[in-house]
Amino acid sequence: MSYLNPDRLFDPEPTVRGIARELYESVRDLPILSPHGHVDPKLFAQNQPFPDPTELILIPDHYIFRLLYSHGIRMEDLGIPTRDGSPVEMDHRKIWQVFGEHYYLFAGTPTGLWLDTEFAEVFGITERLTGETALSIYDQISERLQTEEYLPRNLFDRFNIEVLATTDAPFDDLENHIAIRASEWSARIIPTFRPDAVTDLSHMEWRENIHRLGEVCGYEITSYASFIKALEERRSYFKSQGCTATDHGVESPLTHRLSEGDAEALFRRALKGKIGQTEAQIFTAHMLMEMARMSTEDGLVMQIHPGAMRNHNRDVFSRFGPDKGGDIPIRMEYTRNLHELLNTYGNDPRFRVIVFTMDETVYARELAPLAGHYPAMWLGPPWWFNDSAEGMTIFRERITETAGFHKTVGFIDDTRAFASIPARHDVSRRVDANYLARQVSRYLIDREEAGKIIRALAYDLSKHAYNL
Amino acid sequence: MSYLNPDRLFDPEPTVRGIARELYESVRDLPILSPHGHVDPKLFAQNQPFPDPTELILIPDHYIFRLLYSHGIRMEDLGIPTRDGSPVEMDHRKIWQVFGEHYYLFAGTPTGLWLDTEFAEVFGITERLTGETALSIYDQISERLQTEEYLPRNLFDRFNIEVLATTDAPFDDLENHIAIRASEWSARIIPTFRPDAVTDLSHMEWRENIHRLGEVCGYEITSYASFIKALEERRSYFKSQGCTATDHGVESPLTHRLSEGDAEALFRRALKGKIGQTEAQIFTAHMLMEMARMSTEDGLVMQIHPGAMRNHNRDVFSRFGPDKGGDIPIRMEYTRNLHELLNTYGNDPRFRVIVFTMDETVYARELAPLAGHYPAMWLGPPWWFNDSAEGMTIFRERITETAGFHKTVGFIDDTRAFASIPARHDVSRRVDANYLARQVSRYLIDREEAGKIIRALAYDLSKHAYNL
Amino acid sequence: MSYLNPDRLFDPEPTVRGIARELYESVRDLPILSPHGHVDPKLFAQNQPFPDPTELILIPDHYIFRLLYSHGIRMEDLGIPTRDGSPVEMDHRKIWQVFGEHYYLFAGTPTGLWLDTEFAEVFGITERLTGETALSIYDQISERLQTEEYLPRNLFDRFNIEVLATTDAPFDDLENHIAIRASEWSARIIPTFRPDAVTDLSHMEWRENIHRLGEVCGYEITSYASFIKALEERRSYFKSQGCTATDHGVESPLTHRLSEGDAEALFRRALKGKIGQTEAQIFTAHMLMEMARMSTEDGLVMQIHPGAMRNHNRDVFSRFGPDKGGDIPIRMEYTRNLHELLNTYGNDPRFRVIVFTMDETVYARELAPLAGHYPAMWLGPPWWFNDSAEGMTIFRERITETAGFHKTVGFIDDTRAFASIPARHDVSRRVDANYLARQVSRYLIDREEAGKIIRALAYDLSKHAYNL
């Protein structure tokens, strides 16, 4: 593993590096808490061998193929399945070869760093991926994937994951979670309640989703009142299955309570298919208030992930579907948008909301001042495009001076790529260690305190914030 | 004072540190100019001993209690007085103990750094504040506060403050300033003319304030014309009492001149209590133009402090009042908002406007290009949440390449916490020294020039920009 | 040249500096590609000696005189010509003396660094510019400008410029380009098609410009259809003269296709002088779509330079005209504004658009995600106020993790100041070398890969992106 330097991500200045190394070593082997992500629980319910490297690593990961696509490589040639079933490249070794030839494009990106780490530390690969080494690496990974050691549950145990939270629709019956708990395997894999598919009236399959929600509840949802009842029941069910948090992926973090009458009217018009974009947005703003209200009652921690313009590239969306690298961030505003939510619930000791952003300009200006004042508000870590060495450093630099360390919630990998989880947490622990080492070396934080903080960032804060 | 390292805030890289130390040493002992802040002049008029540490340090400082509050500690338990007089914790040793137990929350914040410095350098404390040391530190500070050495005037002299500007309402009679100058003590404590309470038509006590203004002027203010006359007279009076500057705390930096007729009509409707939020905003925009016009005539330097959404947390506001940590920044725009002001007065050699922001995104994009062109526009230093090691570094990094050093106005502590003034100026001098040392070590500024610049930043620019 | 340190711009940390130096050395002597700028081609067509230093360096460079003006030095006293011909200072030695006395204002600015480099490396000056040295330096430069070695063509050859692109109006007959190619001198100086003067209906001389365009085409432009025909013909003509790119300086990057009927109607109303600001903006948005459409057909690379509020200072504009330092950036938005353009042409392999910004807040949030997905979109380097050591570093830090290095297009000097071109490219090569050295020293990019990347940034990417 000669290409993975043990001091990677640490500043070269010897004082900083020495402190960073010590801090990192002190948390390197702590268990992983992953309280928000998108790994499919079926992996662990079924515990079947992972397919080949292309299927495991490239095809599901839009971080990888979007950059290849941006350099003119057709999605079809990367094996990305089409919606209409029109043919794509099926030779996965050939796709991997293309990947290897273009792997230099990932220099300096977090994806490149995660992959290097994953190749080395999960699969024991000792060469860098290039056009020359591509097929040899493909074969090595393939071979390992067929061994018992690389079955999903064995990897999970080896990764030392203490809790893994999945993300689940409100009409999901959580059968995979149940199956896992019914098995002799004792891992803690918990669901997260994410109701976007039914709270976003403009969702393309909204009426179908409402129908699904009714089915799982055992009654038809014909009114706003029954909709709210259904959501409360499903939250309760999720909670009974180990869920500790909800998640809300909204375009805007606007929060605003409608009157019951207005909410009812909007909902009924949506059922009739007569809803506009603006009305859908205000209903979403209202549902954030409702979800907060429910959280004060059932204790589920609320997460808000706003700010992506989904499916910006309509051609890619129409041919390949959602989550294909075409989601683009937009500018965010929180001070005014969260005003109503925080005024209603922000001082309530029963409530906790964890707010994320892809817009770094709000860290110091809006999010840190809000979290540095309201007891209920916590700061989610750098997310999506910002989940990187520079992105995580900027987060600490722009948040800490106003909100400190202890209103942040630790690292969240937010990934579909199960095998990349240890690499992602490792990068986070290294970056935080380096940030703290810079502070220690400038005598802004003392060495002993930094030792406590790095542990909080790597483990304690997640455990506390998500009630794990 | 072992816990305060003499090299704090300097980069660990030896070349940078060596230069930073030299530059800092060259200005460490320069007198302090504090041309904008909120210290109560009554302190020095009466020269009574400061009360206990909790009353001196914690209760008036929303930087401190907002962070404690954000971690669920009730404001009542911190002794913050309620508006309706309902009881709060009165045992100040007990409050201090809570503070000590939670002082770890301030790791990495400027408040923590200022407090550490203040404890060590003003009060001679040699241990860090923790739950264990809290009461001992409380007692040490208490004891010192009873000695003559710690009387306000003696601290002022010991702090080597050359000028301290207070912030005063236009209807203030400045009796404390007069009393200070009438005493045998020769310190220079000057008022600043801040008319927000009468220029903001939406101010909750606006009509009462207009009445107060009329009273101090000796005539009733029943028209816009008499309002303008009153403001001109009060500016003249402030100037006669040593004032060199005005200050304007506005939500938006919009500037726009109304016709005399429209201004008169708006003002009269406000007197009748019939004014909306939008009308109040446009009147504020107009008053910025009027204040600039008056500055061209009387030579008072104009300061604009925009961008806080005041009293975001209505519950905290209603129970505890303003300035309780619930003011949250909003995104700012200056290029268009200052267009009218700068076009009318920006080329006028008699005019100087110092513009502040809490939105760092405008430093490089808007403020530096404006100040790097208009002769009348100067840049206020990092303010409020940005008044920190990272915040001050980012300010230099994003401003200097377009506007240079010499359109900035030196450091401003902007504080109510008198005993923290030396610590704040010390941090600023260190951060600027370190910034310059980085430039010198990269051969971008030569060593000799850096020596002149650090002196300008620490002293000369304030003196010049504020006509001190 | 003792004041120009060979390690300037490199971090002092020895590991970083050592790697940076090596990387820089490997590209220092590569030819210069300058695919976007504003040098007047007449310089090379006529090849006359440059006038005196003030005329060559100060008077045409608004980077220099805007900062002097911001410190209260009158434009007239700097010899800036007035529009109405009212007199200005004509003694260029006297102006240069004023410049020298105020040269300390440029400490820490890119202009200062470029000038220092230009003085030392182009003119062989060995002292820093100050009030004391000003006249001696003036005389040395003057003397050199009279020698054959300093004729424009000889400097061009000495600067090792492989391609220099100028910026030209669509009605320009390109006679200077033709004259250069007709001469025995073999330099490659190519035009760029910049049609703002005819596509911006609110341009003050729009109708005159349309008339000029008709004249050069040989027919009167009386309709939108003939306007489009004329543009297509002129693009074709430019292409025949070596042009490889177009450029569009727009206030907003909004893109939106009008119906042919609406476009025709707007155009005809503009011909009658009946066009409002909003209509002009939407027509500009439409013309960006049309320009993209033409690019897919003729292969010219499209550049978009949005975001300046031109002539912010109306007094300076009315007395001295455009490009006098009074252009101020405004906040930008790209995700929504480029939506239509990228959806229509962003997946088209025949199309390439290079997008610039002066708003650094969009680097990580909008531009890198867009360029890291759409095959047709490339990222222009830091521009105008951001064309600086910190500005270029921030660009790499905020772009690379999402878009990598290979969707950027190398350095662009964008200058009118011919003699500053080598200095500007040198700064860029140094800053990129230093950025890469930091990555190598943290083991994020390996040394060998960094060697390839620095070459790409200094040369290959420009050549490829601009089809040079």
mmCIF file of N, CA, C and O in Angstrom, chain C residues 1 43-44 47-51 56-57 117-125 140-159 418-419:
data_model
loop_
_atom_site.group_PDB
_atom_site.id
_atom_site.type_symbol
_atom_site.label_atom_id
_atom_site.label_comp_id
_atom_site.label_asym_id
_atom_site.label_seq_id
_atom_site.Cartn_x
_atom_site.Cartn_y
_atom_site.Cartn_z
ATOM 1 N N MET C 1 18.419 42.778 -9.863
ATOM 2 C CA MET C 1 16.996 42.549 -9.589
ATOM 3 C C MET C 1 16.768 41.974 -8.211
ATOM 4 O O MET C 1 15.943 41.104 -8.013
ATOM 5 N N LEU C 43 -0.630 47.815 -32.504
ATOM 6 C CA LEU C 43 0.741 47.838 -31.990
ATOM 7 C C LEU C 43 1.680 47.039 -32.873
ATOM 8 O O LEU C 43 2.796 47.475 -33.172
ATOM 9 N N PHE C 44 1.214 45.860 -33.257
ATOM 10 C CA PHE C 44 2.091 44.933 -33.991
ATOM 11 C C PHE C 44 2.008 45.162 -35.491
ATOM 12 O O PHE C 44 2.932 44.864 -36.231
ATOM 13 N N ASN C 47 4.159 48.450 -35.413
ATOM 14 C CA ASN C 47 5.467 48.210 -34.790
ATOM 15 C C ASN C 47 6.262 49.482 -34.528
ATOM 16 O O ASN C 47 7.464 49.548 -34.781
ATOM 17 N N GLN C 48 5.558 50.508 -34.045
ATOM 18 C CA GLN C 48 6.227 51.752 -33.665
ATOM 19 C C GLN C 48 6.726 51.661 -32.228
ATOM 20 O O GLN C 48 6.181 50.896 -31.434
ATOM 21 N N PRO C 49 7.744 52.426 -31.892
ATOM 22 C CA PRO C 49 8.219 52.411 -30.495
ATOM 23 C C PRO C 49 7.088 52.799 -29.532
ATOM 24 O O PRO C 49 6.248 53.635 -29.864
ATOM 25 N N PHE C 50 7.090 52.186 -28.382
ATOM 26 C CA PHE C 50 6.137 52.589 -27.345
ATOM 27 C C PHE C 50 6.463 54.004 -26.893
ATOM 28 O O PHE C 50 7.639 54.395 -26.894
ATOM 29 N N PRO C 51 5.444 54.767 -26.513
ATOM 30 C CA PRO C 51 5.720 56.125 -26.008
ATOM 31 C C PRO C 51 6.399 56.047 -24.638
ATOM 32 O O PRO C 51 6.998 55.037 -24.303
ATOM 33 N N LEU C 56 2.706 54.367 -21.558
ATOM 34 C CA LEU C 56 2.686 52.907 -21.749
ATOM 35 C C LEU C 56 2.041 52.196 -20.571
ATOM 36 O O LEU C 56 1.246 51.283 -20.747
ATOM 37 N N ILE C 57 2.387 52.607 -19.359
ATOM 38 C CA ILE C 57 2.066 51.793 -18.179
ATOM 39 C C ILE C 57 0.891 52.337 -17.376
ATOM 40 O O ILE C 57 -0.005 51.585 -16.998
ATOM 41 N N THR C 117 7.544 42.925 -11.273
ATOM 42 C CA THR C 117 8.108 41.931 -12.190
ATOM 43 C C THR C 117 8.414 42.552 -13.544
ATOM 44 O O THR C 117 9.476 42.318 -14.134
ATOM 45 N N GLU C 118 7.480 43.355 -14.027
ATOM 46 C CA GLU C 118 7.667 43.992 -15.334
ATOM 47 C C GLU C 118 8.870 44.937 -15.314
ATOM 48 O O GLU C 118 9.711 44.905 -16.217
ATOM 49 N N PHE C 119 8.947 45.752 -14.256
ATOM 50 C CA PHE C 119 10.090 46.663 -14.160
ATOM 51 C C PHE C 119 11.403 45.877 -14.192
ATOM 52 O O PHE C 119 12.323 46.217 -14.921
ATOM 53 N N ALA C 120 11.451 44.826 -13.402
ATOM 54 C CA ALA C 120 12.703 44.071 -13.275
ATOM 55 C C ALA C 120 12.991 43.259 -14.530
ATOM 56 O O ALA C 120 14.105 43.301 -15.070
ATOM 57 N N GLU C 121 12.008 42.513 -14.990
ATOM 58 C CA GLU C 121 12.304 41.514 -16.012
ATOM 59 C C GLU C 121 12.154 42.040 -17.431
ATOM 60 O O GLU C 121 12.800 41.520 -18.338
ATOM 61 N N VAL C 122 11.284 42.997 -17.638
ATOM 62 C CA VAL C 122 11.173 43.557 -18.991
ATOM 63 C C VAL C 122 12.142 44.722 -19.170
ATOM 64 O O VAL C 122 12.789 44.849 -20.196
ATOM 65 N N PHE C 123 12.270 45.549 -18.115
ATOM 66 C CA PHE C 123 13.051 46.773 -18.274
ATOM 67 C C PHE C 123 14.381 46.770 -17.527
ATOM 68 O O PHE C 123 15.135 47.734 -17.612
ATOM 69 N N GLY C 124 14.657 45.706 -16.795
ATOM 70 C CA GLY C 124 15.951 45.619 -16.135
ATOM 71 C C GLY C 124 16.177 46.639 -15.035
ATOM 72 O O GLY C 124 17.311 47.021 -14.735
ATOM 73 N N ILE C 125 15.092 47.103 -14.422
ATOM 74 C CA ILE C 125 15.223 48.061 -13.315
ATOM 75 C C ILE C 125 15.672 47.309 -12.059
ATOM 76 O O ILE C 125 15.183 46.217 -11.782
ATOM 77 N N GLN C 140 15.190 55.510 -17.198
ATOM 78 C CA GLN C 140 15.715 54.222 -17.680
ATOM 79 C C GLN C 140 14.735 53.547 -18.631
ATOM 80 O O GLN C 140 15.118 53.032 -19.674
ATOM 81 N N ILE C 141 13.434 53.540 -18.228
ATOM 82 C CA ILE C 141 12.444 52.893 -19.099
ATOM 83 C C ILE C 141 12.329 53.659 -20.416
ATOM 84 O O ILE C 141 12.315 53.068 -21.503
ATOM 85 N N SER C 142 12.287 54.970 -20.321
ATOM 86 C CA SER C 142 12.179 55.801 -21.526
ATOM 87 C C SER C 142 13.295 55.479 -22.514
ATOM 88 O O SER C 142 13.056 55.308 -23.714
ATOM 89 N N GLU C 143 14.473 55.401 -21.992
ATOM 90 C CA GLU C 143 15.634 55.144 -22.840
ATOM 91 C C GLU C 143 15.482 53.804 -23.565
ATOM 92 O O GLU C 143 15.684 53.694 -24.766
ATOM 93 N N ARG C 144 15.086 52.798 -22.790
ATOM 94 C CA ARG C 144 14.948 51.473 -23.399
ATOM 95 C C ARG C 144 13.869 51.455 -24.466
ATOM 96 O O ARG C 144 13.987 50.772 -25.471
ATOM 97 N N LEU C 145 12.777 52.171 -24.205
ATOM 98 C CA LEU C 145 11.656 52.147 -25.161
ATOM 99 C C LEU C 145 12.069 52.704 -26.528
ATOM 100 O O LEU C 145 11.412 52.437 -27.529
ATOM 101 N N GLN C 146 13.139 53.454 -26.551
ATOM 102 C CA GLN C 146 13.594 53.997 -27.838
ATOM 103 C C GLN C 146 14.480 53.021 -28.619
ATOM 104 O O GLN C 146 14.822 53.286 -29.762
ATOM 105 N N THR C 147 14.830 51.905 -27.982
ATOM 106 C CA THR C 147 15.743 50.976 -28.676
ATOM 107 C C THR C 147 14.950 49.945 -29.467
ATOM 108 O O THR C 147 13.780 49.677 -29.184
ATOM 109 N N GLU C 148 15.601 49.372 -30.438
ATOM 110 C CA GLU C 148 14.966 48.382 -31.312
ATOM 111 C C GLU C 148 14.475 47.175 -30.514
ATOM 112 O O GLU C 148 13.424 46.618 -30.793
ATOM 113 N N GLU C 149 15.257 46.801 -29.516
ATOM 114 C CA GLU C 149 14.898 45.647 -28.689
ATOM 115 C C GLU C 149 13.506 45.793 -28.079
ATOM 116 O O GLU C 149 12.864 44.798 -27.758
ATOM 117 N N TYR C 150 13.059 47.035 -27.882
ATOM 118 C CA TYR C 150 11.770 47.256 -27.217
ATOM 119 C C TYR C 150 10.633 47.590 -28.180
ATOM 120 O O TYR C 150 9.560 48.000 -27.758
ATOM 121 N N LEU C 151 10.871 47.405 -29.474
ATOM 122 C CA LEU C 151 9.753 47.534 -30.413
ATOM 123 C C LEU C 151 8.743 46.425 -30.123
ATOM 124 O O LEU C 151 9.115 45.334 -29.680
ATOM 125 N N PRO C 152 7.446 46.668 -30.367
ATOM 126 C CA PRO C 152 6.419 45.689 -30.008
ATOM 127 C C PRO C 152 6.708 44.273 -30.499
ATOM 128 O O PRO C 152 6.604 43.312 -29.737
ATOM 129 N N ARG C 153 7.076 44.131 -31.758
ATOM 130 C CA ARG C 153 7.297 42.777 -32.278
ATOM 131 C C ARG C 153 8.476 42.088 -31.596
ATOM 132 O O ARG C 153 8.444 40.890 -31.346
ATOM 133 N N ASN C 154 9.497 42.874 -31.304
ATOM 134 C CA ASN C 154 10.655 42.257 -30.647
ATOM 135 C C ASN C 154 10.318 41.836 -29.219
ATOM 136 O O ASN C 154 10.762 40.775 -28.759
ATOM 137 N N LEU C 155 9.515 42.660 -28.550
ATOM 138 C CA LEU C 155 9.082 42.249 -27.208
ATOM 139 C C LEU C 155 8.214 40.988 -27.292
ATOM 140 O O LEU C 155 8.365 40.065 -26.493
ATOM 141 N N PHE C 156 7.325 40.961 -28.248
ATOM 142 C CA PHE C 156 6.453 39.792 -28.441
ATOM 143 C C PHE C 156 7.299 38.528 -28.612
ATOM 144 O O PHE C 156 7.041 37.497 -27.967
ATOM 145 N N ASP C 157 8.298 38.619 -29.454
ATOM 146 C CA ASP C 157 9.159 37.442 -29.661
ATOM 147 C C ASP C 157 9.913 37.089 -28.380
ATOM 148 O O ASP C 157 9.988 35.924 -27.984
ATOM 149 N N ARG C 158 10.435 38.113 -27.724
ATOM 150 C CA ARG C 158 11.182 37.882 -26.485
ATOM 151 C C ARG C 158 10.274 37.278 -25.403
ATOM 152 O O ARG C 158 10.697 36.456 -24.605
ATOM 153 N N PHE C 159 9.009 37.685 -25.398
ATOM 154 C CA PHE C 159 8.079 37.160 -24.395
ATOM 155 C C PHE C 159 7.701 35.705 -24.669
ATOM 156 O O PHE C 159 7.027 35.080 -23.855
ATOM 157 N N PHE C 418 0.265 45.271 -22.597
ATOM 158 C CA PHE C 418 1.062 44.253 -23.266
ATOM 159 C C PHE C 418 2.321 43.883 -22.480
ATOM 160 O O PHE C 418 2.641 42.699 -22.327
ATOM 161 N N ALA C 419 2.985 44.898 -21.951
ATOM 162 C CA ALA C 419 4.263 44.620 -21.296
ATOM 163 C C ALA C 419 4.108 43.856 -19.984
ATOM 164 O O ALA C 419 5.085 43.377 -19.415
#
